[in-house]
PDB file of C-alpha atoms (C1' of nucleotides) in Angstrom:
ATOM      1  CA  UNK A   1      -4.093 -16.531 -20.495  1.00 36.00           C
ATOM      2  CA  UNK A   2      -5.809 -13.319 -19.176  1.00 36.00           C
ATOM      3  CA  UNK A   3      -6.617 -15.284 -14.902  1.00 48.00           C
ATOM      4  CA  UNK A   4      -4.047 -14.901 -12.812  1.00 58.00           C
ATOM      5  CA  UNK A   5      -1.881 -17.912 -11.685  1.00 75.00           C
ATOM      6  CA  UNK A   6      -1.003 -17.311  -8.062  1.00 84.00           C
ATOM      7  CA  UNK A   7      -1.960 -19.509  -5.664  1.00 90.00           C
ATOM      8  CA  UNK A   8      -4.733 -17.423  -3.653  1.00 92.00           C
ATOM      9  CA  UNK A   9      -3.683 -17.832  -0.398  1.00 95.00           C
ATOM     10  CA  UNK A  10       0.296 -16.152  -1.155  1.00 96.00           C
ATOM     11  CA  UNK A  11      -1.998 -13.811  -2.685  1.00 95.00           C
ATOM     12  CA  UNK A  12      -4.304 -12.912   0.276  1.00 95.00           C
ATOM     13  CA  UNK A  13      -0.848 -13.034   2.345  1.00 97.00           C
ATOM     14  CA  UNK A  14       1.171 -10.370   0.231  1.00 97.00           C
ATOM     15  CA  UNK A  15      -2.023  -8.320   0.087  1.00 96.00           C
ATOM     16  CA  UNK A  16      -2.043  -7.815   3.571  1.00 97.00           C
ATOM     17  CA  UNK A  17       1.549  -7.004   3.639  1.00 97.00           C
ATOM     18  CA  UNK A  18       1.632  -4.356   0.825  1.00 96.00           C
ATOM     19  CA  UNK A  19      -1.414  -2.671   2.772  1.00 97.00           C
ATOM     20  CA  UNK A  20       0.818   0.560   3.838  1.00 96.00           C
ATOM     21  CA  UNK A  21       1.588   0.810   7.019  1.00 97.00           C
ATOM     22  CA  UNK A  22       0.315  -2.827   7.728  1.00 98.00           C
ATOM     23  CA  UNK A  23       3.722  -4.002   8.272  1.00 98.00           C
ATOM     24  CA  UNK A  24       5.140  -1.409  10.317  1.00 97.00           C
ATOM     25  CA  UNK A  25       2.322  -1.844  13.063  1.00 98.00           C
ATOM     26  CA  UNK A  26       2.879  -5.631  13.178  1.00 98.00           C
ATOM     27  CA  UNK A  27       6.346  -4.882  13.748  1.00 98.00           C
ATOM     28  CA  UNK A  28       5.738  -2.058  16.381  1.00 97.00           C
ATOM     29  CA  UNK A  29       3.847  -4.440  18.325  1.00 98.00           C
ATOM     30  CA  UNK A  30       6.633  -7.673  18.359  1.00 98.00           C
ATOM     31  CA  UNK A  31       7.539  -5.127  21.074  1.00 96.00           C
ATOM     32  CA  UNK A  32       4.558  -6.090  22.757  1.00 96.00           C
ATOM     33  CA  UNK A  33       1.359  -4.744  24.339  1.00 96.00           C
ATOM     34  CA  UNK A  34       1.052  -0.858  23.115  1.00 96.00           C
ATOM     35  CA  UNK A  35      -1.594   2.127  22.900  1.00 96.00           C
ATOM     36  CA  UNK A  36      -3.100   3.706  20.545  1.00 96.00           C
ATOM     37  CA  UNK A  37      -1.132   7.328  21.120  1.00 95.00           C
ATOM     38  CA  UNK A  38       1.896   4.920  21.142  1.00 95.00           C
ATOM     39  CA  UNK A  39       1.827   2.954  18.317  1.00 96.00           C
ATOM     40  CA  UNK A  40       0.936   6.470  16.578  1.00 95.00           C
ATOM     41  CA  UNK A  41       4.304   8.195  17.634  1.00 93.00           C
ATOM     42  CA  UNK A  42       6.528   5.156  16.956  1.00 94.00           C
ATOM     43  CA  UNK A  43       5.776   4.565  13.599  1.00 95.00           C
ATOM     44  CA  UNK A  44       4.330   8.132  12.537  1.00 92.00           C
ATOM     45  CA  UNK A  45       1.349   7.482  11.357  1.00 94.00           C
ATOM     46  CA  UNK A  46      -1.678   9.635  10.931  1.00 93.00           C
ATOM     47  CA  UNK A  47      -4.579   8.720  13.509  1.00 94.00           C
ATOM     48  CA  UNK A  48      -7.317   7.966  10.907  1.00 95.00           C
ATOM     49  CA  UNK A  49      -5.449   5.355   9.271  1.00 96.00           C
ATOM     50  CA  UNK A  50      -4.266   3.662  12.519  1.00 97.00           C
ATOM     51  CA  UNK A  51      -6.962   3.380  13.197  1.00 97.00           C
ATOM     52  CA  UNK A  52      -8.295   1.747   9.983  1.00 97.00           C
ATOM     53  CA  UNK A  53      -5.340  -0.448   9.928  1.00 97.00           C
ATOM     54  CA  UNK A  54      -6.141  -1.336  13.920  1.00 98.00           C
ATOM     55  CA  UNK A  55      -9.747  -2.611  12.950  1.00 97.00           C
ATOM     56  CA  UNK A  56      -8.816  -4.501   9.747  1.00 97.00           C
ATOM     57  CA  UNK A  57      -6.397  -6.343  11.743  1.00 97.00           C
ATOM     58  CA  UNK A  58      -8.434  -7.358  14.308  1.00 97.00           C
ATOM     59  CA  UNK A  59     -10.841  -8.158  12.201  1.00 96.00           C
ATOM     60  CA  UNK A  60      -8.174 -10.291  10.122  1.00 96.00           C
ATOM     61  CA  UNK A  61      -7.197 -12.092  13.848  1.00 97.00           C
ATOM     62  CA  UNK A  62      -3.803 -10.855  13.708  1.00 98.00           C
ATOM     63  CA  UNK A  63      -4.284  -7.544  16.794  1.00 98.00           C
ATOM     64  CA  UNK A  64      -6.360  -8.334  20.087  1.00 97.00           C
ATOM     65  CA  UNK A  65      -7.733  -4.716  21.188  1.00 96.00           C
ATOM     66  CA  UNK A  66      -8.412  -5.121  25.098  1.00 95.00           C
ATOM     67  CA  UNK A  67     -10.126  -2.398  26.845  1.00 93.00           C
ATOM     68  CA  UNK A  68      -8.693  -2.472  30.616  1.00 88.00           C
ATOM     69  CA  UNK A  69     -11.620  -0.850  33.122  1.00 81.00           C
ATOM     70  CA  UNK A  70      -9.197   1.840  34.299  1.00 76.00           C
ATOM     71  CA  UNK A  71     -10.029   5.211  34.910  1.00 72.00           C
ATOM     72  CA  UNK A  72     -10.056   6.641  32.251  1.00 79.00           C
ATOM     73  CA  UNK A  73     -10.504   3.716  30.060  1.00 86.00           C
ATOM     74  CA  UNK A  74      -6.979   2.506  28.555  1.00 91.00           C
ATOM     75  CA  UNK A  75      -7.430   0.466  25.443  1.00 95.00           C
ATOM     76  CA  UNK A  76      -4.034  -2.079  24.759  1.00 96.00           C
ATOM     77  CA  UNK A  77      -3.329  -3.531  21.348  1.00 97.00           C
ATOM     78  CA  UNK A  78      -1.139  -6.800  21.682  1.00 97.00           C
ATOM     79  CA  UNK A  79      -0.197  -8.939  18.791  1.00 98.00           C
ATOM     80  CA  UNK A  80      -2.032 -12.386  18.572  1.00 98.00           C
ATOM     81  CA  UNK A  81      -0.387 -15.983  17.863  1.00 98.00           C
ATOM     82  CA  UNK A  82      -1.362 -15.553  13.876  1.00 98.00           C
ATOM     83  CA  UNK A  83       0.142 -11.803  14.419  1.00 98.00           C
ATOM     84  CA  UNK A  84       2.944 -13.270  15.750  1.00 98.00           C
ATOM     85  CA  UNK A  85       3.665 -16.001  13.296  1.00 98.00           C
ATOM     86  CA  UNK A  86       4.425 -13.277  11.091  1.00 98.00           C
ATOM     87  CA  UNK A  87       7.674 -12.030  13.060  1.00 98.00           C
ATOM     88  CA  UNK A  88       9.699 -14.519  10.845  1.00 98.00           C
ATOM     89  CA  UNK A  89       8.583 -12.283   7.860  1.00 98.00           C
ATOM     90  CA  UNK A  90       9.377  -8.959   9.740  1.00 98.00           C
ATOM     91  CA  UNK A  91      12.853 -10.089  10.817  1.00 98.00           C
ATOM     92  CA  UNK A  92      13.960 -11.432   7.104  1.00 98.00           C
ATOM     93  CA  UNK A  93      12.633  -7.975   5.896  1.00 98.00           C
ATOM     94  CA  UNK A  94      14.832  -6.740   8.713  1.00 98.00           C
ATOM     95  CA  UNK A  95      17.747  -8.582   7.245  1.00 98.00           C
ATOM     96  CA  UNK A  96      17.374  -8.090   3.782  1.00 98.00           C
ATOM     97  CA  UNK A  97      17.219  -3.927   4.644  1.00 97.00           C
ATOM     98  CA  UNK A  98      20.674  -4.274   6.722  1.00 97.00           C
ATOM     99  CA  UNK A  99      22.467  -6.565   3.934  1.00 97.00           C
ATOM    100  CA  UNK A 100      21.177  -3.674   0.528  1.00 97.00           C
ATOM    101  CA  UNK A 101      18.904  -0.817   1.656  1.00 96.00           C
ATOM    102  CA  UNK A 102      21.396   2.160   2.259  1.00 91.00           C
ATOM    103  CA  UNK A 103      20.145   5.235   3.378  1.00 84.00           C
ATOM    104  CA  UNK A 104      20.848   8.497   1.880  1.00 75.00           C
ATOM    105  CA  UNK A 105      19.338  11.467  -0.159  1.00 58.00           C
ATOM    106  CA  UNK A 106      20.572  10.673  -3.809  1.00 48.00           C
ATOM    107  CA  UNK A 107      18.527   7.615  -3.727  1.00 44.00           C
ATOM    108  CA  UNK A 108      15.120   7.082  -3.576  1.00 41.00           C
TER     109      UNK A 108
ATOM    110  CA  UNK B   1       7.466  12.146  20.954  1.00 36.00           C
ATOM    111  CA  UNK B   2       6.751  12.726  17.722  1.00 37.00           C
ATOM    112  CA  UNK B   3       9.206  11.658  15.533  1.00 49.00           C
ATOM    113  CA  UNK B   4       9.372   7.832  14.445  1.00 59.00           C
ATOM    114  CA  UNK B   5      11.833   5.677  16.250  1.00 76.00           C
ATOM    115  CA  UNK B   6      12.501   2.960  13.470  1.00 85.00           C
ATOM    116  CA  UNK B   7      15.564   1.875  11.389  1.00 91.00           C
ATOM    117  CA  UNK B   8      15.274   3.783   8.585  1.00 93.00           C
ATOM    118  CA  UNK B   9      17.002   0.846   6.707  1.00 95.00           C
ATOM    119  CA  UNK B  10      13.992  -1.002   7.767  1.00 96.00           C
ATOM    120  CA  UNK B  11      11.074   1.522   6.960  1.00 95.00           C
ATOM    121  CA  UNK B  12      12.229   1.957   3.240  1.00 95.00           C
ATOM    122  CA  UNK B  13      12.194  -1.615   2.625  1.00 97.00           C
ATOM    123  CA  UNK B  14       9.328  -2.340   3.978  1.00 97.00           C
ATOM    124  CA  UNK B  15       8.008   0.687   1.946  1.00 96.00           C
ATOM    125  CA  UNK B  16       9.316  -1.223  -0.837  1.00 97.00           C
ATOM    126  CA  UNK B  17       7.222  -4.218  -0.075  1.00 97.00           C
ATOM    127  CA  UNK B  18       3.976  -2.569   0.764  1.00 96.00           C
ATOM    128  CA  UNK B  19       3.642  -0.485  -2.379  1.00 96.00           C
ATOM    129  CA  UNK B  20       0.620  -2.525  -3.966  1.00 96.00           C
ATOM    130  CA  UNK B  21       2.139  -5.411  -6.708  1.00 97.00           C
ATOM    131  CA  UNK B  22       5.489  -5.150  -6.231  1.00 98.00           C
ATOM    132  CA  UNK B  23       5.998  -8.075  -3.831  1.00 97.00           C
ATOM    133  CA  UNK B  24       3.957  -9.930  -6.646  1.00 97.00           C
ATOM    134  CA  UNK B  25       6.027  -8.499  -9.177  1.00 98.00           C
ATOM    135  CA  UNK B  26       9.141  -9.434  -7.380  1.00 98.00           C
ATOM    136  CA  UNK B  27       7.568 -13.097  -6.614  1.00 97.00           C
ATOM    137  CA  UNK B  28       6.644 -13.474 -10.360  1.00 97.00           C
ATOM    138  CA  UNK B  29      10.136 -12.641 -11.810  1.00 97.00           C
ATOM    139  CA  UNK B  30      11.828 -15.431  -9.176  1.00 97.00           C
ATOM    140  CA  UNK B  31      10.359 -17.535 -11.923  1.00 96.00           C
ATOM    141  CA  UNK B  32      13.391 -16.376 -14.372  1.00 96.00           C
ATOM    142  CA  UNK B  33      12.932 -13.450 -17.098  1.00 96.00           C
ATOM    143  CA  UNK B  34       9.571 -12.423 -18.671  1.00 96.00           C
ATOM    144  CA  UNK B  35       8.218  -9.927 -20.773  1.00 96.00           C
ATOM    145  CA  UNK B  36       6.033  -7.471 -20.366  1.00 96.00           C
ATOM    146  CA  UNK B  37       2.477  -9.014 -21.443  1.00 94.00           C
ATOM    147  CA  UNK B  38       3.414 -12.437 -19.836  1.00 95.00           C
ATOM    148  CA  UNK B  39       3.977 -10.603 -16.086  1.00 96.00           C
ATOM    149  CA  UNK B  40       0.705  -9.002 -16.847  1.00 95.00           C
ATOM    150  CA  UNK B  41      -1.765 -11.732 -17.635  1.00 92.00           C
ATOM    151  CA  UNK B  42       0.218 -13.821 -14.898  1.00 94.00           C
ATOM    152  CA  UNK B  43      -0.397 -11.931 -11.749  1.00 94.00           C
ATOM    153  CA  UNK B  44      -3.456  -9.521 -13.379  1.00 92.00           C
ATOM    154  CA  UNK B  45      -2.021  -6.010 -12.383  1.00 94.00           C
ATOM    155  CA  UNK B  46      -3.213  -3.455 -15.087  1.00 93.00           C
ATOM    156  CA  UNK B  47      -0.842  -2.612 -17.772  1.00 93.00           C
ATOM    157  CA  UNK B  48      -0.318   1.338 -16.232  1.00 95.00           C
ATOM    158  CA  UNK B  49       0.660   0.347 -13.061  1.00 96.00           C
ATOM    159  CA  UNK B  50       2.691  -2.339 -13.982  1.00 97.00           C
ATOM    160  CA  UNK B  51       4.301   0.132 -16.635  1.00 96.00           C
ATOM    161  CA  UNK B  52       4.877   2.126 -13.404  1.00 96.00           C
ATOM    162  CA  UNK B  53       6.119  -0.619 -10.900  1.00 97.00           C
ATOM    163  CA  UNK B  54       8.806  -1.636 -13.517  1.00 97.00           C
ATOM    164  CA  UNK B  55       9.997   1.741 -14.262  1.00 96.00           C
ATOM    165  CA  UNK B  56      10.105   1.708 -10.171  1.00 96.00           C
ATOM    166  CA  UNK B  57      11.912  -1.238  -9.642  1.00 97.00           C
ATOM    167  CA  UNK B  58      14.498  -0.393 -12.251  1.00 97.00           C
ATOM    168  CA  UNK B  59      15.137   2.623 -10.699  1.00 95.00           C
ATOM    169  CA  UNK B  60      15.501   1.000  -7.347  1.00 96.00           C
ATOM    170  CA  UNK B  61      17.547  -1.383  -9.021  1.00 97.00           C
ATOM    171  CA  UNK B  62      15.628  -4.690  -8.497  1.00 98.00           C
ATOM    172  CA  UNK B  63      14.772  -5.293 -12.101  1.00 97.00           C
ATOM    173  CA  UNK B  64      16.664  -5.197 -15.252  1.00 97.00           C
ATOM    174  CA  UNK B  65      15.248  -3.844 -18.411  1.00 96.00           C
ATOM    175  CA  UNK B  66      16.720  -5.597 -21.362  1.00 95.00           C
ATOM    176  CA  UNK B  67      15.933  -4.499 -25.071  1.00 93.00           C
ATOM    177  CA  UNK B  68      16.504  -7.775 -27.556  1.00 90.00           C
ATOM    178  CA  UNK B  69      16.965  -6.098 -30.981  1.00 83.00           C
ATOM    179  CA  UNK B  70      15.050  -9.082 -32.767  1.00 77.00           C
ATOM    180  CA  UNK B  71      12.313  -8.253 -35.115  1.00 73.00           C
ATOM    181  CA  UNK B  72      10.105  -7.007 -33.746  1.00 80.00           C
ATOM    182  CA  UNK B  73      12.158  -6.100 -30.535  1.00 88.00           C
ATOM    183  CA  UNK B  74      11.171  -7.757 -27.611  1.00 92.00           C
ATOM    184  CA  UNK B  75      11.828  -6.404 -24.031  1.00 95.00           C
ATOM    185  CA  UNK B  76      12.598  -8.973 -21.270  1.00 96.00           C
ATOM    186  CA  UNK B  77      12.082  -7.977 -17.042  1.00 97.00           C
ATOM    187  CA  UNK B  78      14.642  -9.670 -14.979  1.00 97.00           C
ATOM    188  CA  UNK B  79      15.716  -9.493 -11.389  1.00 98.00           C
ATOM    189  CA  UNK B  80      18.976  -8.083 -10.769  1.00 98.00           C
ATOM    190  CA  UNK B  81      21.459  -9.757  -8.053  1.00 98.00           C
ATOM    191  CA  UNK B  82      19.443  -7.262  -5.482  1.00 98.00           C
ATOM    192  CA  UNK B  83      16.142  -8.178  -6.694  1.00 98.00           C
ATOM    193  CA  UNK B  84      17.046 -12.014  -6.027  1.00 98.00           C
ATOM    194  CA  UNK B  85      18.096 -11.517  -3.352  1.00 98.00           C
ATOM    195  CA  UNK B  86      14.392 -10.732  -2.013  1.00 98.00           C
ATOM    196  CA  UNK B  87      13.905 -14.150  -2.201  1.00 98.00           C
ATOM    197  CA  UNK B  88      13.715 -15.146   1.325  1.00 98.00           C
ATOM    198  CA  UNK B  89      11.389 -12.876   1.931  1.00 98.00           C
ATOM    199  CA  UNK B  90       9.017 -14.247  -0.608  1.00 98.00           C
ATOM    200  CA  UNK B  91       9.676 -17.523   0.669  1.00 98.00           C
ATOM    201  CA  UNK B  92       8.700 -16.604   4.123  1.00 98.00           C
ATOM    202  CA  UNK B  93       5.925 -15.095   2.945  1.00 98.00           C
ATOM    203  CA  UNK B  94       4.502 -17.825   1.155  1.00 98.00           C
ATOM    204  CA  UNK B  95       5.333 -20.135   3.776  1.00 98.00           C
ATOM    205  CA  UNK B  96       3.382 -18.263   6.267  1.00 98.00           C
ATOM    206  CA  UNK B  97       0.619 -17.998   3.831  1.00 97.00           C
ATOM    207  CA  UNK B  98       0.577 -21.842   3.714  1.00 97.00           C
ATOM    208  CA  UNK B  99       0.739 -21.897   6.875  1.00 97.00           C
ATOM    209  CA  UNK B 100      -2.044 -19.714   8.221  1.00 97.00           C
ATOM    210  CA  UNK B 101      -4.316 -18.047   5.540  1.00 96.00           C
ATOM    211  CA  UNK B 102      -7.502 -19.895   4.466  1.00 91.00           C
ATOM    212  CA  UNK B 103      -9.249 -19.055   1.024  1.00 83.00           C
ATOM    213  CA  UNK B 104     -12.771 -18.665   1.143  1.00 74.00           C
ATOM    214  CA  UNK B 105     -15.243 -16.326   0.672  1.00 56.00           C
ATOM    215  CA  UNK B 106     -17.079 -15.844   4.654  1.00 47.00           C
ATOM    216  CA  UNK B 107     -13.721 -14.093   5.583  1.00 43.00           C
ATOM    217  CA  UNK B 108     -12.063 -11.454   4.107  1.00 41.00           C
TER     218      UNK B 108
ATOM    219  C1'  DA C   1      -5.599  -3.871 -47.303  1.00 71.59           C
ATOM    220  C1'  DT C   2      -7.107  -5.659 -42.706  1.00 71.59           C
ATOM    221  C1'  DA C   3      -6.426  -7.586 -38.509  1.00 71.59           C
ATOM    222  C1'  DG C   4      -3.450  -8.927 -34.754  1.00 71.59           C
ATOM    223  C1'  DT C   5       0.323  -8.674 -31.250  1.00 71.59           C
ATOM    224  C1'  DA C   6       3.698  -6.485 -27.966  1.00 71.59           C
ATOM    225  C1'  DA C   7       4.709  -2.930 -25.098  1.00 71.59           C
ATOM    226  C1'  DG C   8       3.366   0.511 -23.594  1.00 71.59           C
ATOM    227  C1'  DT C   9       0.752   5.620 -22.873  1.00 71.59           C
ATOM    228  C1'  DT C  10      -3.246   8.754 -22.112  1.00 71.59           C
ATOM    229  C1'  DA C  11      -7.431  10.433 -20.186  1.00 71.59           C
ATOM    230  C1'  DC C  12     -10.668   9.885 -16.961  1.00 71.59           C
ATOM    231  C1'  DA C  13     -12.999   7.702 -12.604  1.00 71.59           C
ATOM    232  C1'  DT C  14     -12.699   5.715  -8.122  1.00 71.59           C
ATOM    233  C1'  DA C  15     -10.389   4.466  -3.933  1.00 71.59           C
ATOM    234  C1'  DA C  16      -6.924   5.070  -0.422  1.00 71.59           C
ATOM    235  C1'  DA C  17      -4.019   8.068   2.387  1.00 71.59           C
ATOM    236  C1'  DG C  18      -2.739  12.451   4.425  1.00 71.59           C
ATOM    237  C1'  DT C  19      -3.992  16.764   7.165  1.00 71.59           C
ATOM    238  C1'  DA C  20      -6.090  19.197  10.457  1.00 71.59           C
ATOM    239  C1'  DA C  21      -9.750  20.182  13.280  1.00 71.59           C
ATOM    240  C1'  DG C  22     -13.430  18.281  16.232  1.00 71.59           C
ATOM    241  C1'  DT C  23     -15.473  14.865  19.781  1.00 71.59           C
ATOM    242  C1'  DT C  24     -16.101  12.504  24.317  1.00 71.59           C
ATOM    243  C1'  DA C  25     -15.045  11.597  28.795  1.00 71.59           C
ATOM    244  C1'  DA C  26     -12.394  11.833  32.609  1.00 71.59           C
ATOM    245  C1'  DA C  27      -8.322  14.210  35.189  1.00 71.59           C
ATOM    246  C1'  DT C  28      -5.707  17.691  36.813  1.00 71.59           C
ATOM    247  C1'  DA C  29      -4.635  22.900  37.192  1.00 71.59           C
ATOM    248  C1'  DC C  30      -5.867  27.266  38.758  1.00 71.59           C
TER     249       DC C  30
ATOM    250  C1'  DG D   1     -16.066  25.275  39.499  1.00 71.59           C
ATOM    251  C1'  DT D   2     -14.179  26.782  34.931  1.00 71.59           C
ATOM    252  C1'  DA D   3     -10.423  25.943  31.850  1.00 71.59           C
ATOM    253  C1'  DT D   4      -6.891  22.936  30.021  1.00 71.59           C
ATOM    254  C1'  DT D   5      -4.992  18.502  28.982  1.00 71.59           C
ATOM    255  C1'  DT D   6      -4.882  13.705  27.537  1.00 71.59           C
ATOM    256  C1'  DA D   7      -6.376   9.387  25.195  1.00 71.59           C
ATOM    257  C1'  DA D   8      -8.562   7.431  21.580  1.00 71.59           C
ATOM    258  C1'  DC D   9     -10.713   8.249  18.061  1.00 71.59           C
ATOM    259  C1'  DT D  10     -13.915  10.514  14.090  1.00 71.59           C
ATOM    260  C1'  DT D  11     -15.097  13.875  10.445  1.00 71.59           C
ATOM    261  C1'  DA D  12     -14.466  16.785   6.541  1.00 71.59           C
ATOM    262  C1'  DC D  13     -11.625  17.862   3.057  1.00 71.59           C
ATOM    263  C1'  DT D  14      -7.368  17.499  -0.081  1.00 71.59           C
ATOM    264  C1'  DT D  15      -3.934  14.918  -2.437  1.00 71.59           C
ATOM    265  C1'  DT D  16      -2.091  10.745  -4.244  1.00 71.59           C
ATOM    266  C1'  DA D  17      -2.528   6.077  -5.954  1.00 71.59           C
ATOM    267  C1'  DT D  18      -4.860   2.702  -8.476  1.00 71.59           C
ATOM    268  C1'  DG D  19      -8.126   0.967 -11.886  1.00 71.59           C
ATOM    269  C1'  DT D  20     -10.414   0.987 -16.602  1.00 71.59           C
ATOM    270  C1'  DA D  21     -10.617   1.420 -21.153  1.00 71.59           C
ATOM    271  C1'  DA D  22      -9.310   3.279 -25.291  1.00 71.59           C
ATOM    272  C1'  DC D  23      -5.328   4.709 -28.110  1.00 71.59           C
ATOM    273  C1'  DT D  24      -0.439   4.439 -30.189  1.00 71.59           C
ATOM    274  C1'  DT D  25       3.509   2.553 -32.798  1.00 71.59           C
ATOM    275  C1'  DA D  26       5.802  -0.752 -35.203  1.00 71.59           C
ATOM    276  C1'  DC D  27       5.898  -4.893 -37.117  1.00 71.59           C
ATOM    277  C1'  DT D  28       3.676  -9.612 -38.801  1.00 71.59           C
ATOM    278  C1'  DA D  29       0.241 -12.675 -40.618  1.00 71.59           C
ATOM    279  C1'  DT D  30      -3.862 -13.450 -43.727  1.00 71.59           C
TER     280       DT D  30
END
DNA sequence: ATAGTAAGTTACATAAAGTAAGTTAAATAC
DNA sequence: GTATTTAACTTACTTTATGTAACTTACTAT
């Protein structure tokens, strides 16, 4: 047995999710509607991969990017409904890191 | 603001999770104990970084290690009481995979 | 003796992420 | 009206992570 067994589409799920920093912007934006500059300071996270991780999700259907005719430009980045199916996932995570992670320096 | 405004309880989990295999790692051993070469050829990680994400996981306390002097010794992976306890999340995951991911090849 | 298996490790190559400076366009600030 | 600031990125470069393939060690089977 050398192909792995896993069905492909808990495969293509768990991909996205161990994407760094793919799980932390989904999260972020459960708050709702947020900018770039925004997202950036919530989470800390460096502008060039926000912004990679802002076009792969779109691309994936999971972020809407609207660009709203003000002046200047203001682009908003809002979750979709397949973005925010995944809150279910986010808030278990949530639980699971109150109920064991503890946070300290002797640990890693 | 510069400084990140999330739970840190949160962030290292879901640092935990979106370190590349170990959410397949974790997924795999909800399946009972395994050994080294079976993990491998089951969800095809190479046998470095697996060697790695155990030796993580251990450390994290997630997976047991377990050295069965037989002849020739065999070394069985197990979750720990922690690492089954991930189990919603996998669930949730996979459920949500069901649920909205499609496998084939025009999207990525 | 020769080959095979399990559980890794090592050396090297490629890909992903981090850092910091630069870009564009419009909006104040002086 | 020139100079600075802000938003939303992009570019160039460095560091870290992952992948690939060959090697190791200890035992077993042929």
């Amino acid at each position: 047995m050398t192909q792995p067994n896993i069905c492909p589409k808990f495969e293509k799920a768990i991909s996205i999710l161990s994407q760094r920093w793919t799980g932390l912007v989904i999260y972020q934006l459960l708050n709702g509607t947020q900018r770039f500059n925004e997202i950036q300071s919530a989470i800390g996270i460096s502008g060039k991969v926000l912004s990679d991780r802002l076009k792969d999700l779109e691309q994936k259907g999971l972020v809407k990017r609207d660009v709203i005719p003000d002046t200047p430009v203001v682009i908003e980045y809002s979750l979709t409904d397949k973005g925010r199916s995944m809150e279910p996932i986010l808030k278990t995570i949530e639980q699971w890191a109150l109920d064991w992670m503890q946070v300290d320096e002797t640990q890693q």
